Amino acid sequence: MVRPNPVTAQRRLRAELRRLREQAGLTQKQVADALEWSASKVIRIETGAVGVSKTDLKALLDLYGLADQSQIDQLIQTSRDTREQAWWDDYRSTYPPLFITFIGLEASASLLRQYQALLVPGLLQTEEYAREAISGYTSDQDRIDEGVRVRMRRQRSLEPSAGLTAFFVLDEAVIRRVIGGRAVMADQLSRLKELNRQPNISIQVVTFDKGANVGMKSSFTVFEFPTGDQDHAVYLEQSY
């Protein structure tokens, strides 16, 4: 049995609650006034910043005039799914919230587009390349080992059965920069060739002769999701 993905559930629930409110012709302030809530509570629920209790969810659905019991039951179940534990929850105490959010989006997306200017993307790294790359940021062996485990776990998203289509664009510097020595780099380049043969993965390189391009400003990832009612998400690694 496949466990519900809490990130997917949260995005679906907040999108549906926003749609129902707009369909009912109500503003966030009007909802807050009618339920004697603060306006910020309604905003946080619709942005997914906080969860919504079953009692509050029923109050919202009643206010929006939703009478179809099957839809009500489905939304209540979706709300329950948002509280499911995911594998990345085990790392909340050691990684910043933004990275945990990134992992959740990555595991929930149906389409991923990523541009990398500096390093091979984590989803494409070999274990040895990952170890060497992480060692550039910390000398703590436990943190290095944990970082490698997390990257290897994330890579399950690229298995054809996982349902993710991924497009990667790498600056030529990524494949020119020798990480961990020639043997490690040779294995990494072979891995890229191997992954590029998978039908759900595309890897392209922006060569140096292309000159300046917009990607030089920031490495980034764009996530798209299985249903059309979920907005795309964009993650910027750095910006200046």
Short mmCIF file of C-alpha atoms in Angstrom, two decimals:
data_model
loop_
_atom_site.label_atom_id
_atom_site.label_comp_id
_atom_site.label_asym_id
_atom_site.label_seq_id
_atom_site.Cartn_x
_atom_site.Cartn_y
_atom_site.Cartn_z
CA MET A 1 0.00 0.00 0.00
CA VAL A 2 1.36 3.42 -1.00
CA ARG A 3 1.42 5.88 1.89
CA PRO A 4 -0.08 9.33 1.24
CA ASN A 5 2.44 12.08 0.53
CA PRO A 6 1.79 14.86 3.08
CA VAL A 7 3.18 17.59 0.82
CA THR A 8 0.92 16.60 -2.07
CA ALA A 9 -2.04 16.40 0.31
CA GLN A 10 -1.31 19.83 1.80
CA ARG A 11 -1.04 21.48 -1.62
CA ARG A 12 -4.25 19.80 -2.82
CA LEU A 13 -6.18 20.77 0.32
CA ARG A 14 -5.14 24.42 0.31
CA ALA A 15 -5.90 24.74 -3.42
CA GLU A 16 -9.37 23.22 -2.95
CA LEU A 17 -10.18 25.42 0.04
CA ARG A 18 -9.18 28.52 -1.90
CA ARG A 19 -11.29 27.38 -4.86
CA LEU A 20 -14.34 26.72 -2.70
CA ARG A 21 -14.03 30.11 -0.98
CA GLU A 22 -13.80 31.94 -4.30
CA GLN A 23 -16.71 29.88 -5.67
CA ALA A 24 -18.75 30.98 -2.66
CA GLY A 25 -17.89 34.62 -3.46
CA LEU A 26 -16.18 35.24 -0.12
CA THR A 27 -13.01 37.12 0.73
CA GLN A 28 -10.59 35.86 3.36
CA LYS A 29 -11.72 38.67 5.67
CA GLN A 30 -15.38 37.72 5.26
CA VAL A 31 -14.55 34.11 6.15
CA ALA A 32 -12.63 35.25 9.22
CA ASP A 33 -15.49 37.50 10.34
CA ALA A 34 -18.13 34.79 9.80
CA LEU A 35 -16.19 32.20 11.82
CA GLU A 36 -14.86 34.70 14.36
CA TRP A 37 -11.29 33.85 13.43
CA SER A 38 -8.40 36.17 12.78
CA ALA A 39 -7.78 36.97 9.13
CA SER A 40 -4.25 35.64 9.52
CA LYS A 41 -5.63 32.19 10.45
CA VAL A 42 -7.53 31.97 7.16
CA ILE A 43 -4.47 33.14 5.25
CA ARG A 44 -2.19 30.62 6.97
CA ILE A 45 -4.61 27.77 6.22
CA GLU A 46 -4.84 28.71 2.54
CA THR A 47 -1.07 29.06 2.18
CA GLY A 48 -0.41 25.79 3.97
CA ALA A 49 1.58 27.51 6.71
CA VAL A 50 -0.54 25.70 9.32
CA GLY A 51 -2.65 22.58 9.32
CA VAL A 52 -6.41 22.63 9.69
CA SER A 53 -8.28 20.62 12.31
CA LYS A 54 -11.28 18.48 11.38
CA THR A 55 -13.56 20.88 13.30
CA ASP A 56 -12.21 23.95 11.50
CA LEU A 57 -12.35 22.17 8.15
CA LYS A 58 -16.00 21.27 8.64
CA ALA A 59 -16.75 24.87 9.62
CA LEU A 60 -15.15 26.12 6.42
CA LEU A 61 -16.94 23.62 4.21
CA ASP A 62 -20.28 24.45 5.84
CA LEU A 63 -19.68 28.16 5.31
CA TYR A 64 -18.80 27.52 1.67
CA GLY A 65 -22.04 25.60 1.19
CA LEU A 66 -20.46 22.27 0.28
CA ALA A 67 -23.21 19.68 0.67
CA ASP A 68 -21.81 16.71 -1.25
CA GLN A 69 -20.91 14.23 1.50
CA SER A 70 -18.48 12.32 -0.69
CA GLN A 71 -16.52 15.54 -1.38
CA ILE A 72 -16.60 16.41 2.32
CA ASP A 73 -15.29 12.95 3.26
CA GLN A 74 -12.59 13.21 0.61
CA LEU A 75 -11.38 16.57 1.92
CA ILE A 76 -11.40 15.29 5.50
CA GLN A 77 -9.26 12.35 4.38
CA THR A 78 -6.93 14.72 2.54
CA SER A 79 -6.59 16.74 5.73
CA ARG A 80 -5.64 13.55 7.58
CA ASP A 81 -3.08 12.76 4.89
CA THR A 82 -1.33 16.08 5.54
CA ARG A 83 -0.40 14.76 8.97
CA GLU A 84 1.19 11.55 7.69
CA GLN A 85 4.86 11.05 8.50
CA ALA A 86 7.28 11.13 5.56
CA TRP A 87 10.82 9.76 5.46
CA TRP A 88 12.31 13.27 5.45
CA ASP A 89 10.66 14.06 8.79
CA ASP A 90 13.47 12.11 10.45
CA TYR A 91 15.86 14.88 9.39
CA ARG A 92 13.95 17.94 10.58
CA SER A 93 16.26 18.35 13.58
CA THR A 94 19.43 18.41 11.48
CA TYR A 95 18.43 20.27 8.30
CA PRO A 96 16.95 23.76 7.87
CA PRO A 97 13.20 23.99 7.14
CA LEU A 98 13.79 25.27 3.60
CA PHE A 99 15.73 22.13 2.66
CA ILE A 100 13.08 19.89 4.23
CA THR A 101 10.46 21.73 2.14
CA PHE A 102 12.64 21.23 -0.94
CA ILE A 103 12.82 17.47 -0.34
CA GLY A 104 9.06 17.31 0.14
CA LEU A 105 8.42 19.16 -3.12
CA GLU A 106 10.92 16.98 -4.94
CA ALA A 107 9.23 13.82 -3.69
CA SER A 108 5.78 15.16 -4.65
CA ALA A 109 6.45 16.58 -8.11
CA SER A 110 5.48 14.94 -11.38
CA LEU A 111 7.81 17.18 -13.40
CA LEU A 112 11.11 18.70 -12.33
CA ARG A 113 13.24 21.19 -14.25
CA GLN A 114 16.62 22.03 -12.76
CA TYR A 115 19.53 24.24 -13.78
CA GLN A 116 22.86 23.79 -12.00
CA ALA A 117 25.86 26.07 -12.43
CA LEU A 118 28.30 24.59 -9.90
CA LEU A 119 27.79 20.93 -9.00
CA VAL A 120 26.13 17.82 -10.37
CA PRO A 121 22.55 17.89 -9.02
CA GLY A 122 22.05 15.82 -5.88
CA LEU A 123 19.58 13.55 -7.66
CA LEU A 124 22.29 12.59 -10.17
CA GLN A 125 25.31 12.23 -7.91
CA THR A 126 27.18 9.00 -7.31
CA GLU A 127 27.80 8.12 -3.67
CA GLU A 128 31.51 9.00 -3.87
CA TYR A 129 30.88 12.30 -5.66
CA ALA A 130 28.28 13.19 -3.04
CA ARG A 131 30.69 12.35 -0.23
CA GLU A 132 33.42 14.52 -1.72
CA ALA A 133 31.03 17.40 -2.42
CA ILE A 134 29.62 17.39 1.11
CA SER A 135 33.15 17.20 2.54
CA GLY A 136 33.75 20.62 1.03
CA TYR A 137 31.24 22.10 3.50
CA THR A 138 31.92 20.11 6.68
CA SER A 139 34.56 17.87 8.25
CA ASP A 140 32.05 16.21 10.58
CA GLN A 141 32.05 12.58 9.44
CA ASP A 142 28.59 11.87 10.86
CA ARG A 143 27.12 14.82 8.96
CA ILE A 144 28.87 13.71 5.80
CA ASP A 145 27.53 10.15 6.14
CA GLU A 146 24.03 11.45 6.84
CA GLY A 147 24.20 13.82 3.87
CA VAL A 148 25.16 10.95 1.57
CA ARG A 149 22.31 8.78 2.91
CA VAL A 150 19.80 11.56 2.31
CA ARG A 151 20.99 12.14 -1.27
CA MET A 152 20.87 8.45 -2.07
CA ARG A 153 17.35 8.22 -0.60
CA ARG A 154 16.19 11.20 -2.65
CA GLN A 155 17.31 9.47 -5.83
CA ARG A 156 14.46 6.98 -5.59
CA SER A 157 12.35 9.76 -7.10
CA LEU A 158 14.11 9.14 -10.43
CA GLU A 159 13.13 5.48 -10.65
CA PRO A 160 10.78 5.15 -13.65
CA SER A 161 8.07 3.68 -11.42
CA ALA A 162 8.09 6.81 -9.21
CA GLY A 163 6.29 8.85 -11.89
CA LEU A 164 8.71 11.79 -12.06
CA THR A 165 9.90 13.29 -15.34
CA ALA A 166 13.08 15.31 -14.86
CA PHE A 167 14.94 17.77 -17.09
CA PHE A 168 18.42 18.85 -16.02
CA VAL A 169 20.51 21.60 -17.61
CA LEU A 170 24.11 21.82 -16.41
CA ASP A 171 26.64 24.54 -17.00
CA GLU A 172 29.77 23.13 -18.62
CA ALA A 173 31.66 24.05 -15.43
CA VAL A 174 29.73 21.29 -13.64
CA ILE A 175 31.29 18.53 -15.72
CA ARG A 176 34.70 20.26 -15.96
CA ARG A 177 35.15 20.72 -12.20
CA VAL A 178 36.97 17.68 -10.83
CA ILE A 179 35.40 16.62 -7.55
CA GLY A 180 37.21 13.87 -5.62
CA GLY A 181 39.83 13.13 -8.26
CA ARG A 182 39.75 11.71 -11.76
CA ALA A 183 38.41 8.28 -10.86
CA VAL A 184 35.46 9.71 -8.90
CA MET A 185 34.75 12.17 -11.71
CA ALA A 186 34.95 9.48 -14.39
CA ASP A 187 32.39 7.37 -12.49
CA GLN A 188 30.16 10.43 -12.12
CA LEU A 189 30.24 11.24 -15.82
CA SER A 190 29.46 7.62 -16.63
CA ARG A 191 26.52 7.84 -14.25
CA LEU A 192 25.20 10.92 -16.06
CA LYS A 193 25.38 9.08 -19.39
CA GLU A 194 23.57 6.11 -17.88
CA LEU A 195 20.80 8.22 -16.35
CA ASN A 196 20.34 10.18 -19.57
CA ARG A 197 19.25 6.94 -21.23
CA GLN A 198 16.27 6.63 -18.89
CA PRO A 199 13.07 7.66 -20.69
CA ASN A 200 12.01 9.94 -17.80
CA ILE A 201 15.32 11.85 -17.57
CA SER A 202 16.94 14.44 -19.86
CA ILE A 203 20.39 15.90 -19.15
CA GLN A 204 21.79 18.75 -21.27
CA VAL A 205 24.91 20.91 -20.98
CA VAL A 206 25.23 24.65 -21.65
CA THR A 207 28.71 24.90 -23.12
CA PHE A 208 31.12 27.75 -22.42
CA ASP A 209 30.85 29.04 -25.99
CA LYS A 210 27.23 30.04 -25.33
CA GLY A 211 28.55 33.00 -23.35
CA ALA A 212 26.49 34.84 -20.75
CA ASN A 213 23.04 33.48 -19.94
CA VAL A 214 20.30 34.08 -17.39
CA GLY A 215 21.16 30.86 -15.56
CA MET A 216 24.45 32.40 -14.40
CA LYS A 217 22.52 34.38 -11.81
CA SER A 218 21.26 31.42 -9.84
CA SER A 219 20.91 27.66 -9.85
CA PHE A 220 17.21 26.86 -9.59
CA THR A 221 14.59 24.13 -9.64
CA VAL A 222 11.01 24.33 -10.92
CA PHE A 223 8.51 21.78 -9.64
CA GLU A 224 5.23 20.90 -11.33
CA PHE A 225 2.63 18.66 -9.72
CA PRO A 226 0.25 15.90 -10.83
CA THR A 227 -2.99 17.91 -10.72
CA GLY A 228 -3.69 21.20 -12.43
CA ASP A 229 -5.06 22.79 -9.26
CA GLN A 230 -1.58 22.98 -7.72
CA ASP A 231 0.64 25.96 -8.52
CA HIS A 232 4.20 25.38 -9.67
CA ALA A 233 6.94 25.88 -7.07
CA VAL A 234 10.36 27.45 -7.69
CA TYR A 235 13.45 26.99 -5.52
CA LEU A 236 16.37 29.41 -5.93
CA GLU A 237 19.67 28.24 -4.51
CA GLN A 238 21.20 31.70 -4.54
CA SER A 239 20.35 35.12 -5.89
CA TYR A 240 22.21 38.39 -6.22
#
